[in-house]
Short mmCIF file of C-alpha atoms and ligand atoms in Angstrom, two decimals:
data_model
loop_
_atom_site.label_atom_id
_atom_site.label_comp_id
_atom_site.label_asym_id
_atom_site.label_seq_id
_atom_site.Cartn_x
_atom_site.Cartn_y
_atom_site.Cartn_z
CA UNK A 1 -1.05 -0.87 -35.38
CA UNK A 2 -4.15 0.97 -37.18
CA UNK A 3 -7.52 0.53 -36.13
CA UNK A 4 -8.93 -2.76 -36.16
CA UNK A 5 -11.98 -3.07 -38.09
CA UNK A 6 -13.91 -5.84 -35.27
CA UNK A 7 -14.15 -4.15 -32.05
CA UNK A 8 -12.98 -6.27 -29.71
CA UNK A 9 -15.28 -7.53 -26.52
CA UNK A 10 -12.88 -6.50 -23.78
CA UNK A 11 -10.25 -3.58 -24.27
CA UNK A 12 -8.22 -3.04 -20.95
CA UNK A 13 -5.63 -0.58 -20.41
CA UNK A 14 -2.78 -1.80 -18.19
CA UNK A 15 -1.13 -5.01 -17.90
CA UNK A 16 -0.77 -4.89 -14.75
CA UNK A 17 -1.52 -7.43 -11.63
CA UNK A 18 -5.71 -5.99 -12.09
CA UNK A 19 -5.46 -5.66 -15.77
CA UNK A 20 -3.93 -9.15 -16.45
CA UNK A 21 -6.08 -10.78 -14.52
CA UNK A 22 -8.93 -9.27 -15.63
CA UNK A 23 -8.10 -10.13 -19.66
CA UNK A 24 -7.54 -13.65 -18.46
CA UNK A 25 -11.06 -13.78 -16.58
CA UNK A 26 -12.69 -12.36 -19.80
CA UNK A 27 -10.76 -14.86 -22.12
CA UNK A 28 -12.31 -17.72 -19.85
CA UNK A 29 -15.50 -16.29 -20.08
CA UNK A 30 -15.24 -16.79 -24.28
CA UNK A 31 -14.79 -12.96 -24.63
CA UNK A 32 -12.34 -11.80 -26.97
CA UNK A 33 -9.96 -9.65 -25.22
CA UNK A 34 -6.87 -7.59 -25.40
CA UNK A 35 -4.86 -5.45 -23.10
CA UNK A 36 -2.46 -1.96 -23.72
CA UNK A 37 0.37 -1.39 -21.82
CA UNK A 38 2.33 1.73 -21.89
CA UNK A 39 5.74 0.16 -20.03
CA UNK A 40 7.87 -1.90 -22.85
CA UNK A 41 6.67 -4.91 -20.63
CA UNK A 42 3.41 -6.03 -18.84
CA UNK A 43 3.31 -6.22 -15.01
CA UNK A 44 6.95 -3.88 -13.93
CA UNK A 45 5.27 -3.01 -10.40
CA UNK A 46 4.49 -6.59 -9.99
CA UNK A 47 7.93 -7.37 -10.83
CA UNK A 48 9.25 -4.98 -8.04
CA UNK A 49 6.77 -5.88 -5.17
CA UNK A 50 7.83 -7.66 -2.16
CA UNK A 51 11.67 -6.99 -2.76
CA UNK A 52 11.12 -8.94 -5.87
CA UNK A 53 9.67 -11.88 -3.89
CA UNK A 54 5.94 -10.79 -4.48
CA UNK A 55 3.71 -10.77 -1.39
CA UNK A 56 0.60 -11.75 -3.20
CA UNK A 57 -2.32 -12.44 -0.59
CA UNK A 58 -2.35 -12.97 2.99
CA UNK A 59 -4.11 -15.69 4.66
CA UNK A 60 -7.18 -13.64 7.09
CA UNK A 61 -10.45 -13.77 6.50
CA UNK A 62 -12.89 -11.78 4.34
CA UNK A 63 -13.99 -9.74 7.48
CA UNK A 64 -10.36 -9.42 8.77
CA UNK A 65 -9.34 -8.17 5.51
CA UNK A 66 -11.05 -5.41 4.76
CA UNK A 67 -11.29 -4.35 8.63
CA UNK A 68 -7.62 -4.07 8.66
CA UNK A 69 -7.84 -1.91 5.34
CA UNK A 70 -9.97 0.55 7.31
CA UNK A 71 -11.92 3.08 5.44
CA UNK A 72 -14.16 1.80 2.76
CA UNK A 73 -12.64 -1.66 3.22
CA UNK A 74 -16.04 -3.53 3.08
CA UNK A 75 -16.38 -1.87 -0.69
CA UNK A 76 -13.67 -5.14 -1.71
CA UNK A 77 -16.42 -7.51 -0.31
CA UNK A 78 -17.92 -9.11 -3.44
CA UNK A 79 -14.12 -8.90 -5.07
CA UNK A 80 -13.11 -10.70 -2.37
CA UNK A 81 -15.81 -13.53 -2.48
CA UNK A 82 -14.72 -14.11 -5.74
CA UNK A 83 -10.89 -14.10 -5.71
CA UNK A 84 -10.55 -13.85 -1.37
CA UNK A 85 -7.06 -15.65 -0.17
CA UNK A 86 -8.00 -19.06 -0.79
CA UNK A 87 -9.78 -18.86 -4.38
CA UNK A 88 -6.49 -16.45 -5.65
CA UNK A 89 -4.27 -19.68 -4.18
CA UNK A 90 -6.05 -21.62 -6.19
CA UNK A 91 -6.19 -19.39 -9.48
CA UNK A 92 -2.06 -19.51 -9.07
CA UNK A 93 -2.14 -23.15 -8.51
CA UNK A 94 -4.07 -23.65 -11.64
CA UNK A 95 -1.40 -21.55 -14.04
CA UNK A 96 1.62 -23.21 -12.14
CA UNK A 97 2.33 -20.62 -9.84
CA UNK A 98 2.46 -22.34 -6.19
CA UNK A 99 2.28 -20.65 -3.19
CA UNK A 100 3.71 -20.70 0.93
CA UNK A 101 2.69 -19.05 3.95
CA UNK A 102 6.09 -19.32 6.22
CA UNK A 103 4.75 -17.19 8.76
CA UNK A 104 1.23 -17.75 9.18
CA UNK A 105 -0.11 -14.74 7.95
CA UNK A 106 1.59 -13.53 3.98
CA UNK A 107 1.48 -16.21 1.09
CA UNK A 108 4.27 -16.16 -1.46
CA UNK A 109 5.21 -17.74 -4.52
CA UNK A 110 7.15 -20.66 -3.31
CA UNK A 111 9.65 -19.96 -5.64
CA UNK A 112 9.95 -16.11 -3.74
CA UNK A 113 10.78 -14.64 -7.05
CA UNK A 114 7.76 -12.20 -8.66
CA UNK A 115 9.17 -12.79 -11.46
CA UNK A 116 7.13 -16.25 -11.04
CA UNK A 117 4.18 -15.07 -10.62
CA UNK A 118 4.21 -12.79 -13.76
CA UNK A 119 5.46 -15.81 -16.14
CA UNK A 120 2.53 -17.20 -14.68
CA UNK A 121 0.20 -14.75 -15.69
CA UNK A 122 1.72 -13.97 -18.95
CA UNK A 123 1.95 -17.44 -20.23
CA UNK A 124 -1.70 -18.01 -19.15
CA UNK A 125 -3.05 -14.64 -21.36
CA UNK A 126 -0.53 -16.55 -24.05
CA UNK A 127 -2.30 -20.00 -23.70
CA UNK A 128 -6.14 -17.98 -23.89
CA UNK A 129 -4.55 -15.66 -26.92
CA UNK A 130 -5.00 -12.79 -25.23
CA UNK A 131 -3.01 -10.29 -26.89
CA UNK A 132 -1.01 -7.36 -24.95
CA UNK A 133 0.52 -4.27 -26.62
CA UNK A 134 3.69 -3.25 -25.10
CA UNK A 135 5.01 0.31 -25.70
CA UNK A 136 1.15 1.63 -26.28
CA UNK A 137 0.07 4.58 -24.27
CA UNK A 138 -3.22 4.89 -24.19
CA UNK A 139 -3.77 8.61 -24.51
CA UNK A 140 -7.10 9.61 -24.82
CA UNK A 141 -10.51 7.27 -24.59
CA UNK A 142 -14.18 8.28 -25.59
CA UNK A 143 -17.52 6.15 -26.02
CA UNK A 144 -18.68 6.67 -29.38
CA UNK A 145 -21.34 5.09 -31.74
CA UNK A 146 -22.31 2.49 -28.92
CA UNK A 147 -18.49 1.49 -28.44
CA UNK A 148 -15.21 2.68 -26.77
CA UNK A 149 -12.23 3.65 -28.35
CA UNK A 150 -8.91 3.87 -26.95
CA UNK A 151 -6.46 6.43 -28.94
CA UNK A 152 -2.76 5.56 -28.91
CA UNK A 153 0.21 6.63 -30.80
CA UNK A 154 -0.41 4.25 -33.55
CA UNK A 155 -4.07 3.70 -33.79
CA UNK A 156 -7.19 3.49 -32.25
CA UNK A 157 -8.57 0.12 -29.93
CA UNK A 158 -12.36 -0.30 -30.50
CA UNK A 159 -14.11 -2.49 -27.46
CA UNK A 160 -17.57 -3.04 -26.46
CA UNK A 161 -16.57 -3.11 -23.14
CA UNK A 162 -13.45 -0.79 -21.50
CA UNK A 163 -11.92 -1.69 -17.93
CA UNK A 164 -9.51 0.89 -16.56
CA UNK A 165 -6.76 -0.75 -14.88
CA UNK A 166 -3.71 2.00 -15.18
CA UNK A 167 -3.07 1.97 -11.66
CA UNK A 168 -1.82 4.14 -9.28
CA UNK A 169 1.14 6.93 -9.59
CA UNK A 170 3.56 5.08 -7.29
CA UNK A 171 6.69 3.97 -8.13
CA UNK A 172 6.87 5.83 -11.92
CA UNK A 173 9.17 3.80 -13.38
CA UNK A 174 6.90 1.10 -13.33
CA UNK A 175 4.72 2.79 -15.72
CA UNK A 176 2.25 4.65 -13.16
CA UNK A 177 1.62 7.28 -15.37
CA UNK A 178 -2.04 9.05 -13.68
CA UNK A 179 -3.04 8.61 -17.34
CA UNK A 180 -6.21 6.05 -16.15
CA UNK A 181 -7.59 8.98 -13.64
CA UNK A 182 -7.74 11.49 -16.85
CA UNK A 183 -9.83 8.40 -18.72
CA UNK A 184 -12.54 8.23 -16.02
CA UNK A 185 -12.83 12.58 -15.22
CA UNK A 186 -13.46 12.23 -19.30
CA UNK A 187 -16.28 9.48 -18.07
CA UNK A 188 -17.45 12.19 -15.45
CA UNK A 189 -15.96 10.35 -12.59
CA UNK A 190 -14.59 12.26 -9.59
CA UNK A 191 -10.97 11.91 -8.27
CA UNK A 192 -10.26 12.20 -5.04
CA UNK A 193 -6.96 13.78 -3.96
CA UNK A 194 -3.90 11.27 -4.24
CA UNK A 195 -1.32 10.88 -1.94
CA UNK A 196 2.02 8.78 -1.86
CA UNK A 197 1.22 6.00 0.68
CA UNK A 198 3.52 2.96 2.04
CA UNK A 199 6.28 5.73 1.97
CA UNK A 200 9.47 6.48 4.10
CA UNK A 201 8.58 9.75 6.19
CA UNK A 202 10.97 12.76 6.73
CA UNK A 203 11.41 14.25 9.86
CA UNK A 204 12.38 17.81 11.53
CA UNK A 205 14.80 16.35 14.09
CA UNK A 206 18.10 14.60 13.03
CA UNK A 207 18.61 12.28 15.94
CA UNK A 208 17.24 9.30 13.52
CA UNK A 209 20.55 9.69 12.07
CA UNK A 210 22.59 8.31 14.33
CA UNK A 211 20.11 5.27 15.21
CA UNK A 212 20.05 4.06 11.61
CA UNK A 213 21.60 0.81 12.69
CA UNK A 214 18.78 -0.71 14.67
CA UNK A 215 15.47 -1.99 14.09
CA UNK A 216 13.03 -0.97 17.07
CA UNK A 217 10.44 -4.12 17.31
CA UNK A 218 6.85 -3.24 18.21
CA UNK A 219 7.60 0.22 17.97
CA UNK A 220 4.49 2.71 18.75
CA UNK A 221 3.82 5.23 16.86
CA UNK A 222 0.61 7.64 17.75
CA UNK A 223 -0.26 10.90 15.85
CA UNK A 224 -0.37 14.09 18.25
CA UNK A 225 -2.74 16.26 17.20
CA UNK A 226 -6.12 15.49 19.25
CA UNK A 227 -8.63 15.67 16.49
CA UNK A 228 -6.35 12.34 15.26
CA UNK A 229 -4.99 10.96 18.12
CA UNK A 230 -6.74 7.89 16.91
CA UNK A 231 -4.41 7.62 14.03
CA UNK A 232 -1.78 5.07 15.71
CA UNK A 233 0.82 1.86 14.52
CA UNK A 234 2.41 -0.42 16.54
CA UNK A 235 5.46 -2.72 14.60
CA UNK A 236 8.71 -2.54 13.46
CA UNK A 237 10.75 1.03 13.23
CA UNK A 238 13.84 1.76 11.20
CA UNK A 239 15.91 4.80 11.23
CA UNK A 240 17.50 6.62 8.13
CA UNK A 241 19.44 9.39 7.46
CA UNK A 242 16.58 11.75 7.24
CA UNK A 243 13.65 9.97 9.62
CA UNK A 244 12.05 6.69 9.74
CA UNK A 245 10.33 3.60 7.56
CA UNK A 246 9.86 0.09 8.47
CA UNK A 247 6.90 -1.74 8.50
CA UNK A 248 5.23 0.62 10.83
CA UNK A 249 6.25 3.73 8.96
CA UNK A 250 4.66 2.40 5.45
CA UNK A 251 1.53 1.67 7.36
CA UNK A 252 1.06 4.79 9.53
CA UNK A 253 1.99 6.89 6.33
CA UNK A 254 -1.31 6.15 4.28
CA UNK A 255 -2.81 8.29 7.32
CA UNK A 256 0.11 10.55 7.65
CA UNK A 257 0.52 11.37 3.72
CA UNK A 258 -2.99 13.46 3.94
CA UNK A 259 -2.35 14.59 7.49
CA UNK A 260 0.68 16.70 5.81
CA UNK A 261 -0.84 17.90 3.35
CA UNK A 262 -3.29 19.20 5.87
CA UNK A 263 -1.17 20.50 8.51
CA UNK A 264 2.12 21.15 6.55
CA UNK A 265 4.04 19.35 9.52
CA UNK A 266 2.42 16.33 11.61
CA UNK A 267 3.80 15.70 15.53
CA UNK A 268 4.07 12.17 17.05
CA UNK A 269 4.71 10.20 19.95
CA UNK A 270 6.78 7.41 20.02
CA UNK A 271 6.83 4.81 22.25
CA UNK A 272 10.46 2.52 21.47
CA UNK A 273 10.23 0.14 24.37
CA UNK A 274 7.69 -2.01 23.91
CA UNK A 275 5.06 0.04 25.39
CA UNK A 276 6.62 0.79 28.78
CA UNK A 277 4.55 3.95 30.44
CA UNK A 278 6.01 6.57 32.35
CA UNK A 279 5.15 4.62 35.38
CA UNK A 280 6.85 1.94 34.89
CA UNK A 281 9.64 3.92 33.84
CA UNK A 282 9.64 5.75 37.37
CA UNK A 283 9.41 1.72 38.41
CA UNK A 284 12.50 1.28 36.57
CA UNK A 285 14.03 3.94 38.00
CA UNK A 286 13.72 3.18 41.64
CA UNK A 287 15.32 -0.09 41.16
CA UNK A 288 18.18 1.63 39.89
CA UNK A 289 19.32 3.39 42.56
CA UNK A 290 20.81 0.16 43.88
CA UNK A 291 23.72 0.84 41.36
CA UNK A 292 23.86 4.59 42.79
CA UNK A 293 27.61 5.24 41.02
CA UNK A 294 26.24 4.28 37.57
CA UNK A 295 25.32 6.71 34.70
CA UNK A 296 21.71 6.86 33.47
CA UNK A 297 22.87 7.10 30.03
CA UNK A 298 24.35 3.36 30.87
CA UNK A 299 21.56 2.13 32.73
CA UNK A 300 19.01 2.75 30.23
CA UNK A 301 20.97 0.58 27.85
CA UNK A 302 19.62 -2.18 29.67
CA UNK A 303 16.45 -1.22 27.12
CA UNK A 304 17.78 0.85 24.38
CA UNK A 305 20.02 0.67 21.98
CA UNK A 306 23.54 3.01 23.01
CA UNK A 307 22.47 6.18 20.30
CA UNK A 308 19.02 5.71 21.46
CA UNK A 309 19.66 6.05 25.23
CA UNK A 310 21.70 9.24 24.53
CA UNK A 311 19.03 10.96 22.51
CA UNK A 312 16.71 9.95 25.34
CA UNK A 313 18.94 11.66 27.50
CA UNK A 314 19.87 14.78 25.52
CA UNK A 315 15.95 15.49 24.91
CA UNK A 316 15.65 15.17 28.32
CA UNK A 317 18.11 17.76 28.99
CA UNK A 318 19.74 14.55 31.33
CA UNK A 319 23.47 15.07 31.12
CA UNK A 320 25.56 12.23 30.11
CA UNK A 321 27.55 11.53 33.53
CA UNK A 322 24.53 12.24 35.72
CA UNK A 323 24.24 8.79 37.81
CA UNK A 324 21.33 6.94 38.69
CA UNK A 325 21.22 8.83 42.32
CA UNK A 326 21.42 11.74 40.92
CA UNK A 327 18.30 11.42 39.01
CA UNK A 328 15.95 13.38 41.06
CA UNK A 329 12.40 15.19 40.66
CA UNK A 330 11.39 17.44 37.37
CA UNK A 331 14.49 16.02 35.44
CA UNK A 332 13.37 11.83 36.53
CA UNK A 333 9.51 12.63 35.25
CA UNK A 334 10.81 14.47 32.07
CA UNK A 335 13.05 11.76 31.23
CA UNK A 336 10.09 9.32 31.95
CA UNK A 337 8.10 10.89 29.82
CA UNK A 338 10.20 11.19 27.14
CA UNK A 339 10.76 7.29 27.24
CA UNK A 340 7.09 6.61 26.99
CA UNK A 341 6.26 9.19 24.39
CA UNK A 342 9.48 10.75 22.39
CA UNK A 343 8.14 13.46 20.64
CA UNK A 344 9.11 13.78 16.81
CA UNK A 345 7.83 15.48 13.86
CA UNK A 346 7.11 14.44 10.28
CA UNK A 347 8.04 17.09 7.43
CA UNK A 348 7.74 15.17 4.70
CA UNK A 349 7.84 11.91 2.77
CA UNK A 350 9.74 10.76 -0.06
CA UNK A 351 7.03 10.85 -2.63
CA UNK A 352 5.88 8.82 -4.75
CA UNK A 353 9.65 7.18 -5.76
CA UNK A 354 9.58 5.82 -3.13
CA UNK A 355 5.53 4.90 -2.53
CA UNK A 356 4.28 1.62 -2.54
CA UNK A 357 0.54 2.79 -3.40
CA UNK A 358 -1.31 5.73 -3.47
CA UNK A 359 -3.76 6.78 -1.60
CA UNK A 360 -6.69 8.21 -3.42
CA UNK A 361 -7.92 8.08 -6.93
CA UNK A 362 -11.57 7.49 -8.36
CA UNK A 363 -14.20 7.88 -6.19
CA UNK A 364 -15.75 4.57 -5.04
CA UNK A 365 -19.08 5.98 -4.65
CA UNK A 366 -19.19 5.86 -8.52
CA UNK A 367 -18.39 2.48 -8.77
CA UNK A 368 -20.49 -0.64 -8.59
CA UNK A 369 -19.04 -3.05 -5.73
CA UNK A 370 -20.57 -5.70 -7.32
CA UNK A 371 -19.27 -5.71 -10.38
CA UNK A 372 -16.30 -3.06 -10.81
CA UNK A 373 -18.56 -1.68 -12.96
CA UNK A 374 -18.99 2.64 -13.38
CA UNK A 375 -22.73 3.76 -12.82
CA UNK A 376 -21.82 6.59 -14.84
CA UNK A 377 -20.83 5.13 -18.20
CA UNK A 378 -22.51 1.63 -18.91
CA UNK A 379 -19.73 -0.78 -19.77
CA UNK A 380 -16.88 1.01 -18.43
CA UNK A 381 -15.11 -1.06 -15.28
CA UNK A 382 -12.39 -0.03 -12.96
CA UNK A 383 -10.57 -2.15 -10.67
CA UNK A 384 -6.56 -1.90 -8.81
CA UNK A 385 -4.74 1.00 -7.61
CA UNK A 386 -6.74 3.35 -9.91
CA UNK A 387 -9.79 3.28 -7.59
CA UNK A 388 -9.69 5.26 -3.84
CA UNK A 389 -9.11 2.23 -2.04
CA UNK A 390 -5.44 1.61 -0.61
CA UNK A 391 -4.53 -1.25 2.10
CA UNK A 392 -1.30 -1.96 4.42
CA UNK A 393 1.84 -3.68 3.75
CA UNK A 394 1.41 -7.52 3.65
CA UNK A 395 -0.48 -8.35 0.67
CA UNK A 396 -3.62 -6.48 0.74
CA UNK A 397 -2.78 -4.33 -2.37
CA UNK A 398 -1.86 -7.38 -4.49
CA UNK A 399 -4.83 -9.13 -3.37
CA UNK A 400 -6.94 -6.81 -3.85
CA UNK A 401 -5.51 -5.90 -7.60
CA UNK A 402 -6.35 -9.56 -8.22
CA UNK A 403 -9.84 -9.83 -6.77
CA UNK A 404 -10.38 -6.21 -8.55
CA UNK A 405 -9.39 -7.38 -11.71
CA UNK A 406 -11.44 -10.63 -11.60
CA UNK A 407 -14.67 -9.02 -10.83
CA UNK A 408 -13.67 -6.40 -13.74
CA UNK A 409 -13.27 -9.67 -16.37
CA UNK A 410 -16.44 -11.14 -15.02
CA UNK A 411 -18.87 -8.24 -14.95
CA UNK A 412 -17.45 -6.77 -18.60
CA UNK A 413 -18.33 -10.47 -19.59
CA UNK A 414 -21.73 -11.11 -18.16
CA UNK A 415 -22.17 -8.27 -19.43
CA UNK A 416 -22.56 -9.56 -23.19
CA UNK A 417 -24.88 -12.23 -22.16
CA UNK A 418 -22.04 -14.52 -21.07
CA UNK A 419 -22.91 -17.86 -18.38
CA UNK A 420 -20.44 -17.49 -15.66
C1 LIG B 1 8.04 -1.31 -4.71
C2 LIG B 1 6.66 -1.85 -4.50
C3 LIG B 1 6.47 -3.02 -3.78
C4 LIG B 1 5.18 -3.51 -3.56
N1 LIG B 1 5.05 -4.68 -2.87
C5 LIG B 1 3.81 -5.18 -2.65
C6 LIG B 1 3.63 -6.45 -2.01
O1 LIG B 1 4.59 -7.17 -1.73
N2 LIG B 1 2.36 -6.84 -1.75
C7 LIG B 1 1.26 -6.10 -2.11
O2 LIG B 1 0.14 -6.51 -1.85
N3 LIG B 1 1.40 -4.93 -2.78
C8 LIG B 1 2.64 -4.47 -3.07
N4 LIG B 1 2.78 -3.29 -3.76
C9 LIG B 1 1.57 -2.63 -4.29
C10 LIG B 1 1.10 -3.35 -5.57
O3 LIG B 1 2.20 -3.59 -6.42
C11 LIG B 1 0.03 -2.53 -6.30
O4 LIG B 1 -1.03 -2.36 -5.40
C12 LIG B 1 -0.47 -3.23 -7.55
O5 LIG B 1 0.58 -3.45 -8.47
C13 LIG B 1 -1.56 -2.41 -8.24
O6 LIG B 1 -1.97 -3.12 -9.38
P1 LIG B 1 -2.67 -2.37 -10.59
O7 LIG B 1 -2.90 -3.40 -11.63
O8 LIG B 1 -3.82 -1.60 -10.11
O9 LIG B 1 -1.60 -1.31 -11.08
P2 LIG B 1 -0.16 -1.54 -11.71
O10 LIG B 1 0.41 -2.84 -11.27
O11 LIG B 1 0.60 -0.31 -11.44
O12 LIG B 1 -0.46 -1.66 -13.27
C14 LIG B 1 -0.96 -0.59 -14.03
C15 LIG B 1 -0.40 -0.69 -15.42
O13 LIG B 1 -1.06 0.25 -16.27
C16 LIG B 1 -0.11 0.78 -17.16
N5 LIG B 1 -0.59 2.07 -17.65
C17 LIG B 1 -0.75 3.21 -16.94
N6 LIG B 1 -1.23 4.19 -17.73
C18 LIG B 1 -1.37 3.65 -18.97
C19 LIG B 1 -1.80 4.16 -20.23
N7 LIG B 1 -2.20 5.44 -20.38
N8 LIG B 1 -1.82 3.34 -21.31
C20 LIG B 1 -1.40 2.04 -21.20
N9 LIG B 1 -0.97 1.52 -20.02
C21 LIG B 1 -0.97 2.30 -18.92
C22 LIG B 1 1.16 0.90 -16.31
O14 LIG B 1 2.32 0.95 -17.10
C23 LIG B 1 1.07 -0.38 -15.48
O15 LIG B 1 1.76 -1.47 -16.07
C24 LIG B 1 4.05 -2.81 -4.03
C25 LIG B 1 4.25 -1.65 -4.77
C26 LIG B 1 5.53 -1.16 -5.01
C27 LIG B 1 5.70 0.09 -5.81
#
């Protein structure tokens, strides 16, 4: 591959769920386009999301939607009127890709195979001729002579127009490389600092060890350190061998991820029983005495798992015969407490192995919302993972990758003079 003599309209690096999208948005739009990916095939984290089932969208409104990403969520607005929930639905309808919502709230390809959703998305940058170079690291970019080149082992890309759609650094083997963050410093964009987010947490105590075979539902999980006590997650816990993930835990760890590096260690509270407080615990507790003879450790399996109702007890300092009588002043309001807010601290995470997203990346403030496009370097757009802008588990990433990636094609196109 040498360097082609006609500089292309579009260049984007990354065939990923932003960059694909974006080349087939430009392609639409008449431009001629092409995309470089680094992996030996386009769209490997797409491939691997949802357990290989693909959560692609979810089905809330705009304003829901970028409330429940939190910070900076209203920065997705304009992507979102373009490509929101419905619209993306539709885009996937329109290449053959047809999509469910089973549970009201995430949509899926109703085949629940990724795999799906990237023939979809392949075959349509086929059907425009949008070509994408497999096994093509971009390594270095510049904007010279009125046009940007992309270096690579074997050649240069020339483009009129450059998006940046390298992603993220989660999940490596998927191709997240940081390579797309080096593009835009070289662009004068800032970085923000990047953390592994959606990602297991480690934890100081080993009692989560012995739970590992249940699944807490609406599970509470609170940050204790005042300054972000706010930081909280209620949904569904899972123990492992070295601390906890679930639902909950990949949520709650886009906050906790920064926290750490911060603090070096982070302390929670748990609550495991569907919110009871100590008082209804000492509630609880009264009514036992009926059943004088029995253990505690027994009677609070009534609302915890066996393992879970002896670590209650041993961080309680409650031994395991003492009986429900027995259960008397500081020992009853320590165990009570413990119930309603378990203490345990987070070490560590797994990293970015193990990361669904990361947290961080180019600073938004640089970027146009309306457009994806930089207001530092005319003609250079950024969309996906790349940019400081992370979401929860069920489908906001994906969604937002898409949407991203839209706007990208769209505002590199318009850009030459195209109608839209
Ligand atoms: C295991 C897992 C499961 C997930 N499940 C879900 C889910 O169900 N729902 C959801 O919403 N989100 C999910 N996510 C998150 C979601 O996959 C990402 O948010 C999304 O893929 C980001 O899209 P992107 O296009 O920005 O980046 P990517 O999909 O990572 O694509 C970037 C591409 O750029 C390429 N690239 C990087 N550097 C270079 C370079 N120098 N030259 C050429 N190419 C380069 C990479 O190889 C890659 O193919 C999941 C993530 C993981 C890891």
């Amino acid at each position: 591959m040498e360097t082609q003599d006609e500089p292309l309209d579009v260049l984007i690096i990354g065939a990923g769920a932003s960059g694909m999208v974006a080349g087939i948005r430009a392609a639409r739009l008449g431009r001629r386009a092409a995309i470089v990916e680094r992996s030996s095939s386009p769209g490997r984290k797409l491939l691997a999301s949802g357990g290989q089932r693909c959560n692609l969208s979810n089905t809330l409104e705009t304003d829901q939607f970028m409330e429940r990403v939190g910070r900076d969520g209203r920065f997705m607005g304009p992507a979102l009127e373009g490509l929101g929930g419905p619209k993306l639905r539709e885009f996937f309808h329109e290449i053959g890709v047809e999509t469910v919502v089973h549970d009201g709230f995430r949509v899926w390809p109703e085949t629940r195979k990724s795999s799906t959703v990237l023939a979809g998305l392949v075959g349509e940058l086929a059907r425009l001729e949008v070509p994408v170079f497999t096994g093509c690291e971009v390594l270095e970019t510049r904007f010279e002579g009125g046009l940007f080149e992309a270096q690579h082992a074997e050649g240069t890309h020339r483009a009129r127009e450059l998006i940046i759609a390298t992603g993220g650094l989660a999940l490596p083997k998927s191709g997240a490389s940081g390579g797309g963050y080096r593009f835009a410093e070289g662009f004068g964009h800032k970085i923000t600092a990047r953390h592994p987010a959606g990602v297991p947490v480690v934890t100081a105590e080993d009692w989560p060890a012995r739970c590992t075979a249940h699944t807490i539902g609406k599970a509470h999980l609170q940050v204790a350190i005042k300054k972000h006590a706010k930081v909280a997650r209620t949904g569904d816990l899972i123990f492992t061998k070295n601390g906890l993930r679930g639902p909950v835990v990949l949520d709650i760890s886009r906050e906790l991820s920064p926290l750490l590096d911060r603090y070096g260690e982070v302390p929670l509270v748990l609550n495991l029983c569907r919110g009871k407080t100590q008082e209804d615990w000492q509630g609880i507790f009264k009514e036992w005495r009926a059943g004088a003879k029995r253990s505690v450790q027994d009677a609070l399996t009534e609302h915890l798992p066996l393992e879970l109702a002896e670590v209650m007890c041993e961080l309680s300092e409650v031994a395991s015969d003492l009986t429900v009588q027995g259960l008397k002043g500081e020992a009853r309001d320590t165990l009570a407490r413990t119930l309603a807010r378990t203490p345990i601290t987070i070490t560590g995470h797994t990293g970015y192995d193990g990361a669904f997203i990361t947290r961080g990346g180019a600073r938004l403030k640089d970027v146009r919302p309306e457009t994806m496009e930089s207001k530092l370097q005319p003609g250079l757009y950024l969309c996906g993972e790349v940019l400081d802008l992370d979401g929860p588990c069920g489908g906001f990433n994906l969604q937002w990758a898409f949407a991203s990636g839209y706007l990208a094609g769209t505002g590199a196109s318009a850009a030459q003079g195209v109608p839209q």
